[in-house]
C-alpha positions as a Python dict, from the first residue, in 0.01 Angstrom:
ca = {
    (1, 'M'): (0, 0, 0),
    (2, 'G'): (-353, 124, -65),
    (3, 'V'): (-573, 224, -356),
    (4, 'S'): (-935, 344, -371),
    (5, 'V'): (-1173, 544, -592),
    (6, 'Q'): (-1167, 890, -444),
    (7, 'R'): (-1413, 1071, -673),
    (8, 'L'): (-1649, 993, -963),
    (9, 'T'): (-1803, 1234, -1208),
    (10, 'I'): (-2140, 1100, -1321),
    (11, 'G'): (-2295, 1323, -1581),
    (12, 'Q'): (-2229, 1671, -1450),
    (13, 'S'): (-2223, 1561, -1080),
    (14, 'E'): (-1919, 1481, -875),
    (15, 'V'): (-1942, 1248, -580),
    (16, 'A'): (-1680, 1152, -317),
    (17, 'L'): (-1654, 785, -206),
    (18, 'P'): (-1534, 658, 130),
    (19, 'S'): (-1191, 501, 79),
    (20, 'K'): (-1261, 241, 343),
    (21, 'G'): (-1630, 159, 361),
    (22, 'V'): (-1926, 120, 128),
    (23, 'T'): (-2090, 335, -141),
    (24, 'A'): (-2442, 221, -233),
    (25, 'I'): (-2568, 347, -567),
    (26, 'V'): (-2950, 356, -574),
    (27, 'G'): (-3221, 485, -814),
    (28, 'G'): (-3512, 368, -1024),
    (29, 'N'): (-3501, 126, -1316),
    (30, 'N'): (-3310, 238, -1623),
    (31, 'V'): (-3127, 530, -1460),
    (32, 'G'): (-2787, 374, -1522),
    (33, 'K'): (-2676, 208, -1200),
    (34, 'S'): (-2531, -102, -1366),
    (35, 'T'): (-2383, 108, -1644),
    (36, 'V'): (-2201, 330, -1392),
    (37, 'L'): (-2045, 21, -1234),
    (38, 'R'): (-1935, -127, -1564),
    (39, 'E'): (-1788, 205, -1680),
    (40, 'L'): (-1610, 247, -1344),
    (41, 'V'): (-1443, -92, -1385),
    (42, 'T'): (-1361, -17, -1749),
    (43, 'R'): (-1196, 315, -1662),
    (44, 'L'): (-987, 149, -1396),
    (45, 'S'): (-869, -124, -1630),
    (46, 'V'): (-770, 71, -1942),
    (47, 'D'): (-458, 266, -2019),
    (48, 'P'): (-467, 646, -2035),
    (49, 'G'): (-615, 763, -2368),
    (50, 'Q'): (-782, 428, -2444),
    (51, 'D'): (-1149, 446, -2553),
    (52, 'V'): (-1396, 401, -2268),
    (53, 'T'): (-1728, 450, -2454),
    (54, 'S'): (-2004, 200, -2396),
    (55, 'R'): (-2061, 70, -2752),
    (56, 'G'): (-2218, 392, -2873),
    (57, 'R'): (-2431, 448, -2560),
    (58, 'P'): (-2389, 772, -2366),
    (59, 'V'): (-2099, 765, -2129),
    (60, 'L'): (-2219, 820, -1772),
    (61, 'V'): (-1883, 815, -1585),
    (62, 'H'): (-1702, 1117, -1729),
    (63, 'D'): (-1409, 1117, -1489),
    (64, 'L'): (-1253, 916, -1210),
    (65, 'R'): (-993, 1003, -949),
    (66, 'L'): (-790, 739, -769),
    (67, 'E'): (-630, 777, -429),
    (68, 'T'): (-313, 571, -393),
    (69, 'E'): (-76, 508, -108),
    (70, 'G'): (273, 367, -128),
    (71, 'T'): (553, 338, -383),
    (72, 'A'): (601, 87, -660),
    (73, 'D'): (826, -112, -422),
    (74, 'D'): (534, -119, -172),
    (75, 'V'): (306, -264, -442),
    (76, 'L'): (562, -531, -534),
    (77, 'A'): (592, -626, -166),
    (78, 'W'): (212, -644, -139),
    (79, 'L'): (188, -867, -446),
    (80, 'R'): (452, -1103, -304),
    (81, 'E'): (224, -1149, 1),
    (82, 'T'): (-115, -1169, -174),
    (83, 'A'): (-50, -1303, -526),
    (84, 'H'): (158, -1590, -660),
    (85, 'L'): (499, -1552, -816),
    (86, 'T'): (570, -1798, -1090),
    (87, 'W'): (776, -1833, -1415),
    (88, 'N'): (618, -1807, -1759),
    (89, 'P'): (894, -1811, -1895),
    (90, 'V'): (1004, -1511, -1684),
    (91, 'E'): (908, -1418, -1332),
    (92, 'V'): (541, -1304, -1327),
    (93, 'F'): (268, -1245, -1069),
    (94, 'V'): (-60, -1441, -1098),
    (95, 'N'): (-381, -1353, -908),
    (96, 'S'): (-593, -1591, -714),
    (97, 'E'): (-798, -1690, -1022),
    (98, 'G'): (-486, -1761, -1227),
    (99, 'R'): (-502, -1436, -1425),
    (100, 'G'): (-274, -1134, -1448),
    (101, 'H'): (67, -1275, -1544),
    (102, 'M'): (250, -948, -1485),
    (103, 'P'): (628, -918, -1464),
    (104, 'P'): (747, -686, -1183),
    (105, 'A'): (854, -423, -1443),
    (106, 'Q'): (496, -398, -1570),
    (107, 'V'): (369, -365, -1212),
    (108, 'V'): (589, -62, -1172),
    (109, 'H'): (472, 85, -1503),
    (110, 'F'): (97, 45, -1429),
    (111, 'W'): (134, 178, -1071),
    (112, 'T'): (248, 508, -1219),
    (113, 'L'): (-51, 559, -1449),
    (114, 'G'): (-224, 798, -1213),
    (115, 'D'): (-605, 748, -1235),
    (116, 'R'): (-582, 414, -1422),
    (117, 'L'): (-470, 70, -1305),
    (118, 'G'): (-438, -95, -1643),
    (119, 'S'): (-365, -461, -1607),
    (120, 'L'): (-311, -414, -1233),
    (121, 'H'): (-689, -413, -1198),
    (122, 'E'): (-669, -796, -1210),
    (123, 'F'): (-510, -785, -867),
    (124, 'M'): (-686, -482, -719),
    (125, 'V'): (-1045, -482, -847),
    (126, 'H'): (-1316, -752, -817),
    (127, 'F'): (-1641, -712, -1016),
    (128, 'S'): (-1945, -927, -946),
    (129, 'D'): (-2280, -928, -1122),
    (130, 'P'): (-2576, -1170, -1091),
    (131, 'M'): (-2487, -1361, -1409),
    (132, 'S'): (-2124, -1436, -1308),
    (133, 'R'): (-2173, -1545, -948),
    (134, 'E'): (-2284, -1902, -1001),
    (135, 'G'): (-1956, -1974, -1185),
    (136, 'M'): (-1763, -1882, -874),
    (137, 'L'): (-1896, -2195, -701),
    (138, 'G'): (-1739, -2438, -948),
    (139, 'P'): (-1705, -2715, -1017),
    (140, 'A'): (-1334, -2635, -1044),
    (141, 'E'): (-1088, -2849, -1234),
    (142, 'P'): (-801, -2966, -1013),
    (143, 'R'): (-459, -2816, -1071),
    (144, 'G'): (-223, -3016, -1290),
    (145, 'D'): (34, -2999, -1014),
    (146, 'I'): (-23, -2925, -650),
    (147, 'T'): (255, -2661, -664),
    (148, 'N'): (76, -2466, -933),
    (149, 'P'): (-95, -2145, -813),
    (150, 'P'): (-472, -2160, -752),
    (151, 'T'): (-692, -2064, -1041),
    (152, 'H'): (-1033, -2078, -869),
    (153, 'P'): (-1173, -1973, -531),
    (154, 'L'): (-1235, -2340, -447),
    (155, 'H'): (-860, -2399, -477),
    (156, 'R'): (-801, -2117, -229),
    (157, 'I'): (-1035, -2258, 38),
    (158, 'G'): (-883, -2600, -19),
    (159, 'D'): (-538, -2452, 45),
    (160, 'D'): (-632, -2241, 350),
    (161, 'A'): (-847, -2391, 626),
    (162, 'K'): (-912, -2046, 777),
    (163, 'L'): (-1065, -1922, 451),
    (164, 'F'): (-1285, -2229, 432),
    (165, 'E'): (-1401, -2180, 790),
    (166, 'E'): (-1490, -1819, 716),
    (167, 'V'): (-1708, -1923, 421),
    (168, 'N'): (-1856, -2210, 622),
    (169, 'D'): (-1937, -1981, 915),
    (170, 'I'): (-2121, -1745, 683),
    (171, 'C'): (-2326, -2026, 532),
    (172, 'Q'): (-2423, -2161, 873),
    (173, 'E'): (-2512, -1816, 1003),
    (174, 'I'): (-2740, -1729, 716),
    (175, 'F'): (-2867, -2065, 586),
    (176, 'R'): (-2818, -2278, 903),
    (177, 'V'): (-2634, -2553, 715),
    (178, 'P'): (-2260, -2639, 702),
    (179, 'L'): (-2053, -2696, 391),
    (180, 'T'): (-1800, -2966, 293),
    (181, 'L'): (-1537, -2925, 17),
    (182, 'D'): (-1538, -3230, -208),
    (183, 'R'): (-1187, -3293, -334),
    (184, 'L'): (-1255, -3650, -439),
    (185, 'S'): (-1480, -3597, -740),
    (186, 'T'): (-1331, -3526, -1082),
    (187, 'N'): (-1380, -3157, -1020),
    (188, 'H'): (-1371, -2984, -682),
    (189, 'T'): (-1711, -2879, -559),
    (190, 'L'): (-1888, -2768, -241),
    (191, 'R'): (-2151, -2995, -88),
    (192, 'V'): (-2414, -2905, 167),
    (193, 'G'): (-2386, -3087, 502),
    (194, 'I'): (-2124, -3291, 679),
    (195, 'P'): (-2048, -3663, 592),
    (196, 'S'): (-2164, -3915, 851),
    (197, 'V'): (-1814, -4066, 839),
    (198, 'T'): (-1513, -3876, 976),
    (199, 'A'): (-1283, -3760, 698),
    (200, 'P'): (-970, -3984, 676),
    (201, 'P'): (-621, -3860, 583),
    (202, 'I'): (-611, -3739, 223),
    (203, 'D'): (-394, -4035, 115),
    (204, 'R'): (-607, -4297, 292),
    (205, 'V'): (-955, -4230, 169),
    (206, 'T'): (-1202, -4509, 255),
    (207, 'A'): (-1496, -4637, 62),
    (208, 'E'): (-1724, -4552, 355),
    (209, 'Y'): (-1618, -4191, 348),
    (210, 'R'): (-1649, -4166, -27),
    (211, 'E'): (-2001, -4308, -11),
    (212, 'A'): (-2100, -4071, 276),
    (213, 'L'): (-1958, -3771, 88),
    (214, 'G'): (-2149, -3865, -223),
    (215, 'T'): (-2482, -3854, -40),
    (216, 'L'): (-2445, -3485, 30),
    (217, 'P'): (-2620, -3259, -223),
    (218, 'P'): (-2385, -3046, -437),
    (219, 'I'): (-2409, -2668, -391),
    (220, 'M'): (-2526, -2634, -755),
    (221, 'S'): (-2841, -2824, -667),
    (222, 'Q'): (-2947, -2563, -409),
    (223, 'G'): (-3173, -2267, -449),
    (224, 'Q'): (-3075, -1949, -634),
    (225, 'G'): (-3052, -1751, -313),
    (226, 'M'): (-2783, -1967, -156),
    (227, 'K'): (-2592, -1995, -487),
    (228, 'S'): (-2604, -1624, -550),
    (229, 'L'): (-2493, -1524, -197),
    (230, 'L'): (-2212, -1773, -174),
    (231, 'G'): (-2107, -1708, -534),
    (232, 'L'): (-2074, -1343, -445),
    (233, 'L'): (-1890, -1390, -115),
    (234, 'L'): (-1658, -1675, -207),
    (235, 'P'): (-1424, -1473, -433),
    (236, 'V'): (-1445, -1170, -197),
    (237, 'V'): (-1338, -1381, 103),
    (238, 'T'): (-1061, -1567, -82),
    (239, 'A'): (-907, -1268, -259),
    (240, 'T'): (-733, -954, -125),
    (241, 'R'): (-851, -694, -373),
    (242, 'P'): (-887, -342, -218),
    (243, 'I'): (-1174, -239, -447),
    (244, 'I'): (-1486, -456, -475),
    (245, 'V'): (-1764, -362, -720),
    (246, 'I'): (-2099, -549, -699),
    (247, 'D'): (-2411, -516, -909),
    (248, 'E'): (-2739, -607, -740),
    (249, 'P'): (-2595, -807, -450),
    (250, 'E'): (-2946, -877, -325),
    (251, 'A'): (-3045, -1078, -635),
    (252, 'F'): (-3250, -1390, -548),
    (253, 'L'): (-3233, -1320, -171),
    (254, 'H'): (-3520, -1303, 77),
    (255, 'P'): (-3528, -979, 285),
    (256, 'P'): (-3357, -1126, 596),
    (257, 'Q'): (-3078, -1271, 380),
    (258, 'A'): (-3033, -942, 203),
    (259, 'F'): (-2994, -774, 540),
    (260, 'D'): (-2736, -1034, 650),
    (261, 'L'): (-2542, -995, 326),
    (262, 'G'): (-2529, -614, 368),
    (263, 'R'): (-2405, -657, 725),
    (264, 'I'): (-2132, -898, 612),
    (265, 'L'): (-2015, -675, 326),
    (266, 'A'): (-1997, -370, 551),
    (267, 'S'): (-1810, -563, 820),
    (268, 'M'): (-1563, -693, 564),
    (269, 'A'): (-1506, -338, 430),
    (270, 'D'): (-1443, -211, 784),
    (271, 'D'): (-1235, -501, 911),
    (272, 'R'): (-1015, -535, 601),
    (273, 'G'): (-1001, -162, 511),
    (274, 'V'): (-1133, -219, 160),
    (275, 'Q'): (-1372, -18, -55),
    (276, 'V'): (-1702, -166, -164),
    (277, 'I'): (-1905, 4, -439),
    (278, 'L'): (-2243, -151, -519),
    (279, 'A'): (-2575, -85, -686),
    (280, 'T'): (-2894, -195, -514),
    (281, 'H'): (-3274, -171, -521),
    (282, 'D'): (-3310, -319, -176),
    (283, 'R'): (-3382, -137, 151),
    (284, 'N'): (-3303, -450, 356),
    (285, 'L'): (-2949, -468, 207),
    (286, 'L'): (-2901, -98, 283),
    (287, 'A'): (-3011, -149, 642),
    (288, 'G'): (-2769, -435, 675),
    (289, 'L'): (-2484, -220, 541),
    (290, 'L'): (-2555, 35, 812),
    (291, 'D'): (-2584, -216, 1097),
    (292, 'P'): (-2210, -267, 1177),
    (293, 'G'): (-2132, 107, 1190),
    (294, 'A'): (-1891, 107, 892),
    (295, 'P'): (-1883, 424, 675),
    (296, 'V'): (-2167, 403, 424),
    (297, 'S'): (-2249, 664, 160),
    (298, 'V'): (-2551, 665, -69),
    (299, 'V'): (-2541, 796, -423),
    (300, 'R'): (-2880, 834, -592),
    (301, 'L'): (-2909, 849, -971),
    (302, 'D'): (-3185, 1026, -1159),
    (303, 'R'): (-3240, 1040, -1535),
    (304, 'V'): (-3427, 1290, -1751),
    (305, 'G'): (-3407, 1185, -2117),
    (306, 'D'): (-3047, 1087, -2179),
    (307, 'D'): (-2913, 1308, -1898),
    (308, 'T'): (-2820, 1126, -1578),
    (309, 'S'): (-2743, 1315, -1257),
    (310, 'A'): (-2610, 1197, -924),
    (311, 'S'): (-2674, 1326, -568),
    (312, 'Q'): (-2510, 1203, -253),
    (313, 'L'): (-2588, 1146, 118),
    (314, 'A'): (-2246, 1148, 285),
    (315, 'A'): (-2147, 880, 529),
    (316, 'D'): (-2150, 1113, 833),
    (317, 'D'): (-2498, 1249, 757),
    (318, 'L'): (-2636, 900, 694),
    (319, 'A'): (-2488, 775, 1026),
    (320, 'T'): (-2656, 1067, 1207),
    (321, 'L'): (-2992, 968, 1062),
    (322, 'W'): (-2939, 599, 1133),
    (323, 'N'): (-2829, 651, 1489),
    (324, 'D'): (-3159, 823, 1583),
    (325, 'P'): (-3346, 537, 1754),
    (326, 'V'): (-3689, 658, 1638),
    (327, 'L'): (-3585, 688, 1273),
    (328, 'R'): (-3369, 375, 1268),
    (329, 'Y'): (-3677, 155, 1318),
    (330, 'S'): (-3897, 347, 1076),
    (331, 'N'): (-3923, 312, 705),
    (332, 'V'): (-3711, 621, 636),
    (333, 'L'): (-3449, 424, 435),
    (334, 'D'): (-3719, 327, 184),
    (335, 'G'): (-3733, 694, 93),
    (336, 'V'): (-3420, 673, -128),
    (337, 'F'): (-3610, 428, -353),
    (338, 'H'): (-3918, 657, -406),
    (339, 'R'): (-3993, 967, -609),
    (340, 'L'): (-4180, 1144, -328),
    (341, 'V'): (-4167, 1110, 56),
    (342, 'V'): (-4440, 1263, 271),
    (343, 'L'): (-4347, 1317, 633),
    (344, 'A'): (-4622, 1290, 895),
    (345, 'E'): (-4591, 1301, 1271),
    (346, 'A'): (-4709, 950, 1351),
    (347, 'D'): (-4749, 608, 1190),
    (348, 'G'): (-5130, 631, 1205),
    (349, 'D'): (-5118, 957, 1008),
    (350, 'C'): (-4912, 785, 740),
    (351, 'R'): (-5155, 497, 710),
    (352, 'F'): (-5452, 725, 682),
    (353, 'Y'): (-5287, 943, 417),
    (354, 'A'): (-5179, 635, 220),
    (355, 'A'): (-5540, 511, 215),
    (356, 'A'): (-5657, 857, 104),
    (357, 'L'): (-5399, 872, -180),
    (358, 'D'): (-5503, 524, -302),
    (359, 'S'): (-5866, 633, -310),
    (360, 'M'): (-5792, 954, -499),
    (361, 'N'): (-5584, 767, -755),
    (362, 'R'): (-5858, 510, -818),
    (363, 'N'): (-6110, 784, -895),
    (364, 'D'): (-5872, 1012, -1086),
    (365, 'P'): (-5524, 876, -1167),
    (366, 'L'): (-5250, 1098, -1032),
    (367, 'S'): (-4935, 1213, -1210),
    (368, 'A'): (-4731, 1003, -965),
    (369, 'P'): (-4868, 652, -885),
    (370, 'P'): (-4914, 581, -514),
    (371, 'S'): (-4639, 313, -535),
    (372, 'E'): (-4389, 595, -596),
    (373, 'V'): (-4508, 790, -285),
    (374, 'L'): (-4383, 686, 57),
    (375, 'F'): (-4536, 816, 385),
    (376, 'V'): (-4275, 822, 662),
    (377, 'P'): (-4349, 882, 1033),
    (378, 'S'): (-4104, 1133, 1176),
    (379, 'G'): (-4178, 1064, 1546),
    (380, 'G'): (-4315, 1415, 1593),
    (381, 'K'): (-4219, 1755, 1447),
    (382, 'D'): (-3859, 1741, 1573),
    (383, 'G'): (-3774, 1451, 1343),
    (384, 'M'): (-3888, 1620, 1023),
    (385, 'P'): (-3589, 1851, 961),
    (386, 'K'): (-3345, 1565, 1001),
    (387, 'I'): (-3524, 1342, 746),
    (388, 'A'): (-3583, 1632, 504),
    (389, 'R'): (-3217, 1718, 497),
    (390, 'A'): (-3099, 1361, 453),
    (391, 'L'): (-3343, 1271, 172),
    (392, 'G'): (-3305, 1613, 8),
    (393, 'A'): (-2931, 1546, -16),
    (394, 'V'): (-3000, 1256, -254),
    (395, 'N'): (-3259, 1456, -452),
    (396, 'V'): (-3570, 1284, -316),
    (397, 'R'): (-3864, 1522, -319),
    (398, 'V'): (-3993, 1559, 37),
    (399, 'V'): (-4316, 1715, 164),
    (400, 'A'): (-4390, 1765, 535),
    (401, 'S'): (-4741, 1752, 687),
    (402, 'P'): (-4713, 1859, 1053),
    (403, 'D'): (-5008, 1939, 1271),
    (404, 'F'): (-5106, 2304, 1268),
    (405, 'D'): (-4962, 2375, 1609),
    (406, 'I'): (-4625, 2395, 1439),
    (407, 'F'): (-4705, 2767, 1438),
    (408, 'D'): (-4700, 2759, 1817),
    (409, 'D'): (-4320, 2728, 1817),
    (410, 'E'): (-4121, 2968, 1594),
    (411, 'A'): (-3791, 2780, 1653),
    (412, 'K'): (-3938, 2450, 1526),
    (413, 'L'): (-4098, 2612, 1224),
    (414, 'R'): (-3773, 2791, 1143),
    (415, 'R'): (-3572, 2464, 1163),
    (416, 'L'): (-3819, 2297, 931),
    (417, 'V'): (-3810, 2583, 681),
    (418, 'E'): (-3432, 2582, 674),
    (419, 'A'): (-3418, 2204, 637),
    (420, 'F'): (-3625, 2245, 322),
    (421, 'G'): (-3376, 2499, 185),
    (422, 'G'): (-3574, 2809, 275),
    (423, 'R'): (-3446, 3135, 424),
    (424, 'W'): (-3631, 3214, 749),
    (425, 'A'): (-3602, 3581, 675),
    (426, 'D'): (-3841, 3533, 380),
    (427, 'F'): (-4106, 3391, 617),
    (428, 'A'): (-4046, 3569, 951),
    (429, 'D'): (-4254, 3886, 890),
    (430, 'D'): (-4560, 3696, 775),
    (431, 'Y'): (-4530, 3456, 1063),
    (432, 'R'): (-4503, 3722, 1331),
    (433, 'V'): (-4795, 3929, 1192),
    (434, 'A'): (-5007, 3621, 1154),
    (435, 'I'): (-4967, 3513, 1514),
    (436, 'S'): (-4965, 3859, 1667),
    (437, 'D'): (-5336, 3843, 1750),
    (438, 'L'): (-5290, 3503, 1913),
    (439, 'L'): (-5021, 3611, 2155),
    (440, 'P'): (-5102, 3689, 2515),
    (441, 'R'): (-5253, 4039, 2559),
    (442, 'S'): (-5254, 4270, 2853),
    (443, 'T'): (-5610, 4398, 2773),
    (444, 'G'): (-5921, 4220, 2652),
    (445, 'A'): (-6082, 4259, 2310),
    (446, 'T'): (-6345, 4529, 2257),
    (447, 'C'): (-6687, 4470, 2107),
    (448, 'G'): (-6561, 4652, 1801),
    (449, 'D'): (-6275, 4401, 1761),
    (450, 'V'): (-6520, 4110, 1778),
    (451, 'L'): (-6769, 4276, 1543),
    (452, 'Q'): (-6495, 4341, 1286),
    (453, 'A'): (-6370, 3983, 1309),
    (454, 'I'): (-6726, 3845, 1260),
    (455, 'Q'): (-6781, 4064, 960),
    (456, 'V'): (-6460, 3934, 799),
    (457, 'Q'): (-6578, 3577, 853),
    (458, 'L'): (-6945, 3611, 752),
    (459, 'E'): (-6966, 3878, 482),
    (460, 'P'): (-6844, 3637, 202),
    (461, 'V'): (-7123, 3390, 297),
    (462, 'S'): (-7391, 3638, 417),
    (463, 'S'): (-7664, 3485, 202),
    (464, 'E'): (-7602, 3123, 313),
    (465, 'P'): (-7793, 2953, 601),
    (466, 'W'): (-7667, 2985, 959),
    (467, 'T'): (-7555, 2629, 1056),
    (468, 'Q'): (-7367, 2454, 1332),
    (469, 'E'): (-7066, 2444, 1104),
    (470, 'R'): (-7070, 2826, 1066),
    (471, 'K'): (-7098, 2852, 1443),
    (472, 'E'): (-6791, 2632, 1490),
    (473, 'Q'): (-6601, 2843, 1237),
    (474, 'L'): (-6670, 3152, 1442),
    (475, 'R'): (-6577, 2997, 1773),
    (476, 'P'): (-6202, 3083, 1759),
    (477, 'T'): (-6295, 3442, 1657),
    (478, 'L'): (-6517, 3475, 1963),
    (479, 'R'): (-6251, 3347, 2198),
    (480, 'T'): (-6109, 3652, 2375),
    (481, 'S'): (-5884, 3491, 2632),
    (482, 'Q'): (-5534, 3630, 2666),
    (483, 'S'): (-5370, 3373, 2434),
    (484, 'G'): (-5508, 3208, 2120),
    (485, 'M'): (-5202, 2984, 2053),
    (486, 'S'): (-5381, 2687, 2207),
    (487, 'D'): (-5647, 2719, 1938),
    (488, 'L'): (-5408, 2636, 1655),
    (489, 'K'): (-5432, 2261, 1677),
    (490, 'R'): (-5807, 2263, 1748),
    (491, 'Y'): (-5918, 2512, 1483),
    (492, 'G'): (-5633, 2514, 1233),
    (493, 'A'): (-5619, 2808, 995),
    (494, 'R'): (-5949, 2938, 1140),
    (495, 'A'): (-5756, 3026, 1459),
    (496, 'F'): (-5591, 3322, 1285),
    (497, 'R'): (-5792, 3635, 1363),
    (498, 'A'): (-5893, 3913, 1138),
    (499, 'G'): (-5573, 4118, 1147),
    (500, 'G'): (-5340, 3823, 1097),
    (501, 'A'): (-5554, 3611, 860),
    (502, 'P'): (-5431, 3763, 531),
    (503, 'R'): (-5065, 3727, 633),
    (504, 'A'): (-5134, 3373, 753),
    (505, 'A'): (-5275, 3285, 412),
    (506, 'A'): (-4964, 3426, 246),
    (507, 'L'): (-4743, 3233, 490),
    (508, 'L'): (-4925, 2907, 416),
    (509, 'D'): (-4883, 2957, 39),
    (510, 'K'): (-4507, 3022, 85),
    (511, 'L'): (-4470, 2715, 301),
    (512, 'A'): (-4660, 2496, 50),
    (513, 'A'): (-4436, 2616, -231),
    (514, 'L'): (-4136, 2502, -22),
    (515, 'G'): (-4289, 2165, 56),
    (516, 'I'): (-4441, 2228, 405),
    (517, 'C'): (-4815, 2171, 431),
    (518, 'P'): (-4956, 2188, 784),
    (519, 'V'): (-5297, 2027, 830),
    (520, 'R'): (-5513, 2337, 778),
    (521, 'E'): (-5796, 2188, 980),
    (522, 'G'): (-5562, 2164, 1278),
    (523, 'E'): (-5469, 1796, 1303),
    (524, 'L'): (-5562, 1465, 1142),
    (525, 'E'): (-5862, 1414, 1367),
    (526, 'S'): (-6001, 1756, 1269),
    (527, 'L'): (-6068, 1617, 918),
    (528, 'A'): (-6374, 1443, 1068),
    (529, 'P'): (-6480, 1619, 1393),
    (530, 'E'): (-6816, 1442, 1375),
    (531, 'L'): (-6659, 1095, 1411),
    (532, 'G'): (-6681, 1106, 1789),
    (533, 'V'): (-6378, 885, 1845),
    (534, 'S'): (-6071, 1003, 2043),
    (535, 'K'): (-5718, 1007, 1902),
    (536, 'G'): (-5517, 690, 1861),
    (537, 'P'): (-5556, 354, 1689),
    (538, 'A'): (-5930, 354, 1751),
    (539, 'W'): (-5969, 676, 1550),
    (540, 'L'): (-5779, 536, 1250),
    (541, 'A'): (-5994, 220, 1230),
    (542, 'A'): (-6319, 421, 1274),
    (543, 'A'): (-6208, 686, 1020),
    (544, 'L'): (-6130, 432, 749),
    (545, 'K'): (-6449, 241, 814),
    (546, 'A'): (-6649, 560, 794),
    (547, 'G'): (-6476, 665, 475),
    (548, 'V'): (-6321, 980, 622),
    (549, 'H'): (-6019, 924, 392),
    (550, 'E'): (-6253, 997, 100),
    (551, 'N'): (-6421, 1314, 229),
    (552, 'E'): (-6369, 1652, 80),
    (553, 'A'): (-6145, 1790, 358),
    (554, 'T'): (-5911, 1493, 324),
    (555, 'K'): (-5906, 1518, -51),
    (556, 'A'): (-5818, 1885, -28),
    (557, 'H'): (-5523, 1813, 202),
    (558, 'I'): (-5390, 1526, -7),
    (559, 'G'): (-5427, 1740, -319),
    (560, 'L'): (-5224, 2007, -147),
    (561, 'L'): (-4952, 1759, -68),
    (562, 'I'): (-4929, 1642, -425),
    (563, 'Q'): (-4943, 1995, -561),
    (564, 'S'): (-4669, 2103, -322),
    (565, 'A'): (-4452, 1809, -433),
    (566, 'A'): (-4484, 1908, -796),
    (567, 'V'): (-4396, 1554, -899),
    (568, 'P'): (-4354, 1542, -1278),
    (569, 'G'): (-4577, 1298, -1465),
}
């Protein structure tokens, strides 16, 4: 027997969910993440034709498709193993929280509803939000009769030592403290620690043990993080529902604990073959979900006015990104939580650009605040296409800022263009004409070639003084060696010679419109050639101290990145 949500239609967008694994729904505040989860659970629980509107608010989940395995007899057999069969006054199934009360005939009826579970959702769907988790920890009233079915997760761990040990192991792993189940108080509760007296048989409790148990602090006296995490996991561990829906699992957790929780949820999904659907704001939780290698898909919500759209990064594509050792240990996952991601080749580049963006925003507030812009190191040019495709799949705007020698390798530039959704055929002619004068030649340049190139460079500024800067601008023009490709990184756009310069300008404009903005001065260090410090960490520190991040060349490049992103205000 199996059941999972196969597809969701959110707004006008359809997304596919892994049947055994995790789907993480992300997006900014007020885009509808929690609403999608509530409407998902509502659609699963109602009969066909029943109203599923959200009290007058726009409906976000317009359709839902279930995938089921097995016959009604298979479901009945599964319930006999996982639920409790009792009489009330006829034979009925009761779930692990004492709810459901379904006669077998009703089970058969609801299993045939198609894309609804009706009352069967009590046995097959668990929903957790931050407000309800604390109640999962008790205290729990004892059952009137020991033969009665459990009505609380604490009853379940009291009945099954393996379940208690699973919860206890999680608590010790994350919080480094053990748990004890207190069955002696009026209501069952969890306490933190182990009594100093060995537990006696249940029918021979001693005063010494009762006193030692009473010294342990109850779980409800602990911090919000411990209560939230255990309140989330306790019903998941003690129940057998195949669909688990969780809103903001990271609530009240420190980053390491959020990572651990993500890892545990993904491991449970993989080991038990269940489907976890959650909404999160937390990069650490997302990283934890990916750590065990379970299938994880990301659905990102965006909202414009009352219109919500969804885009998806499929589990296989996300795994490819995560399995790259360079990207795995970068901040690339943070990109799904930002409006704009700027790709640079190295971490130092990202830090410099972030400082420059902050400076520009202080002097003239930008349409997108710096907090919404993330600079991600790609580990060189080869990593840029992979990140661009992945983040583009979830509708994150991406801009790439490679060094100018990207033009030295047509194959790399082509991969980058195609990763941004461009057709190389639209760029190829401009590219080949632009670099034609830089390719190795069998004959040297003539005096006429050099004269013409100098005229192109100097005629627009013929009345201005001759300076060292003008001399440097002419240097690539005067180089007449067989190949000029090596000049690209050193001189940037100035390396293009007279014949190719107009097509190079057109090519740069096309690339910027696509989201690709090579550093037109050549490389980061070319933004301040007068600094006199070689590449590396020393350059970054010296550049920031000297205010290079605030000079005109840097402002022009950052402005180009923002313009290329076209981030709406």
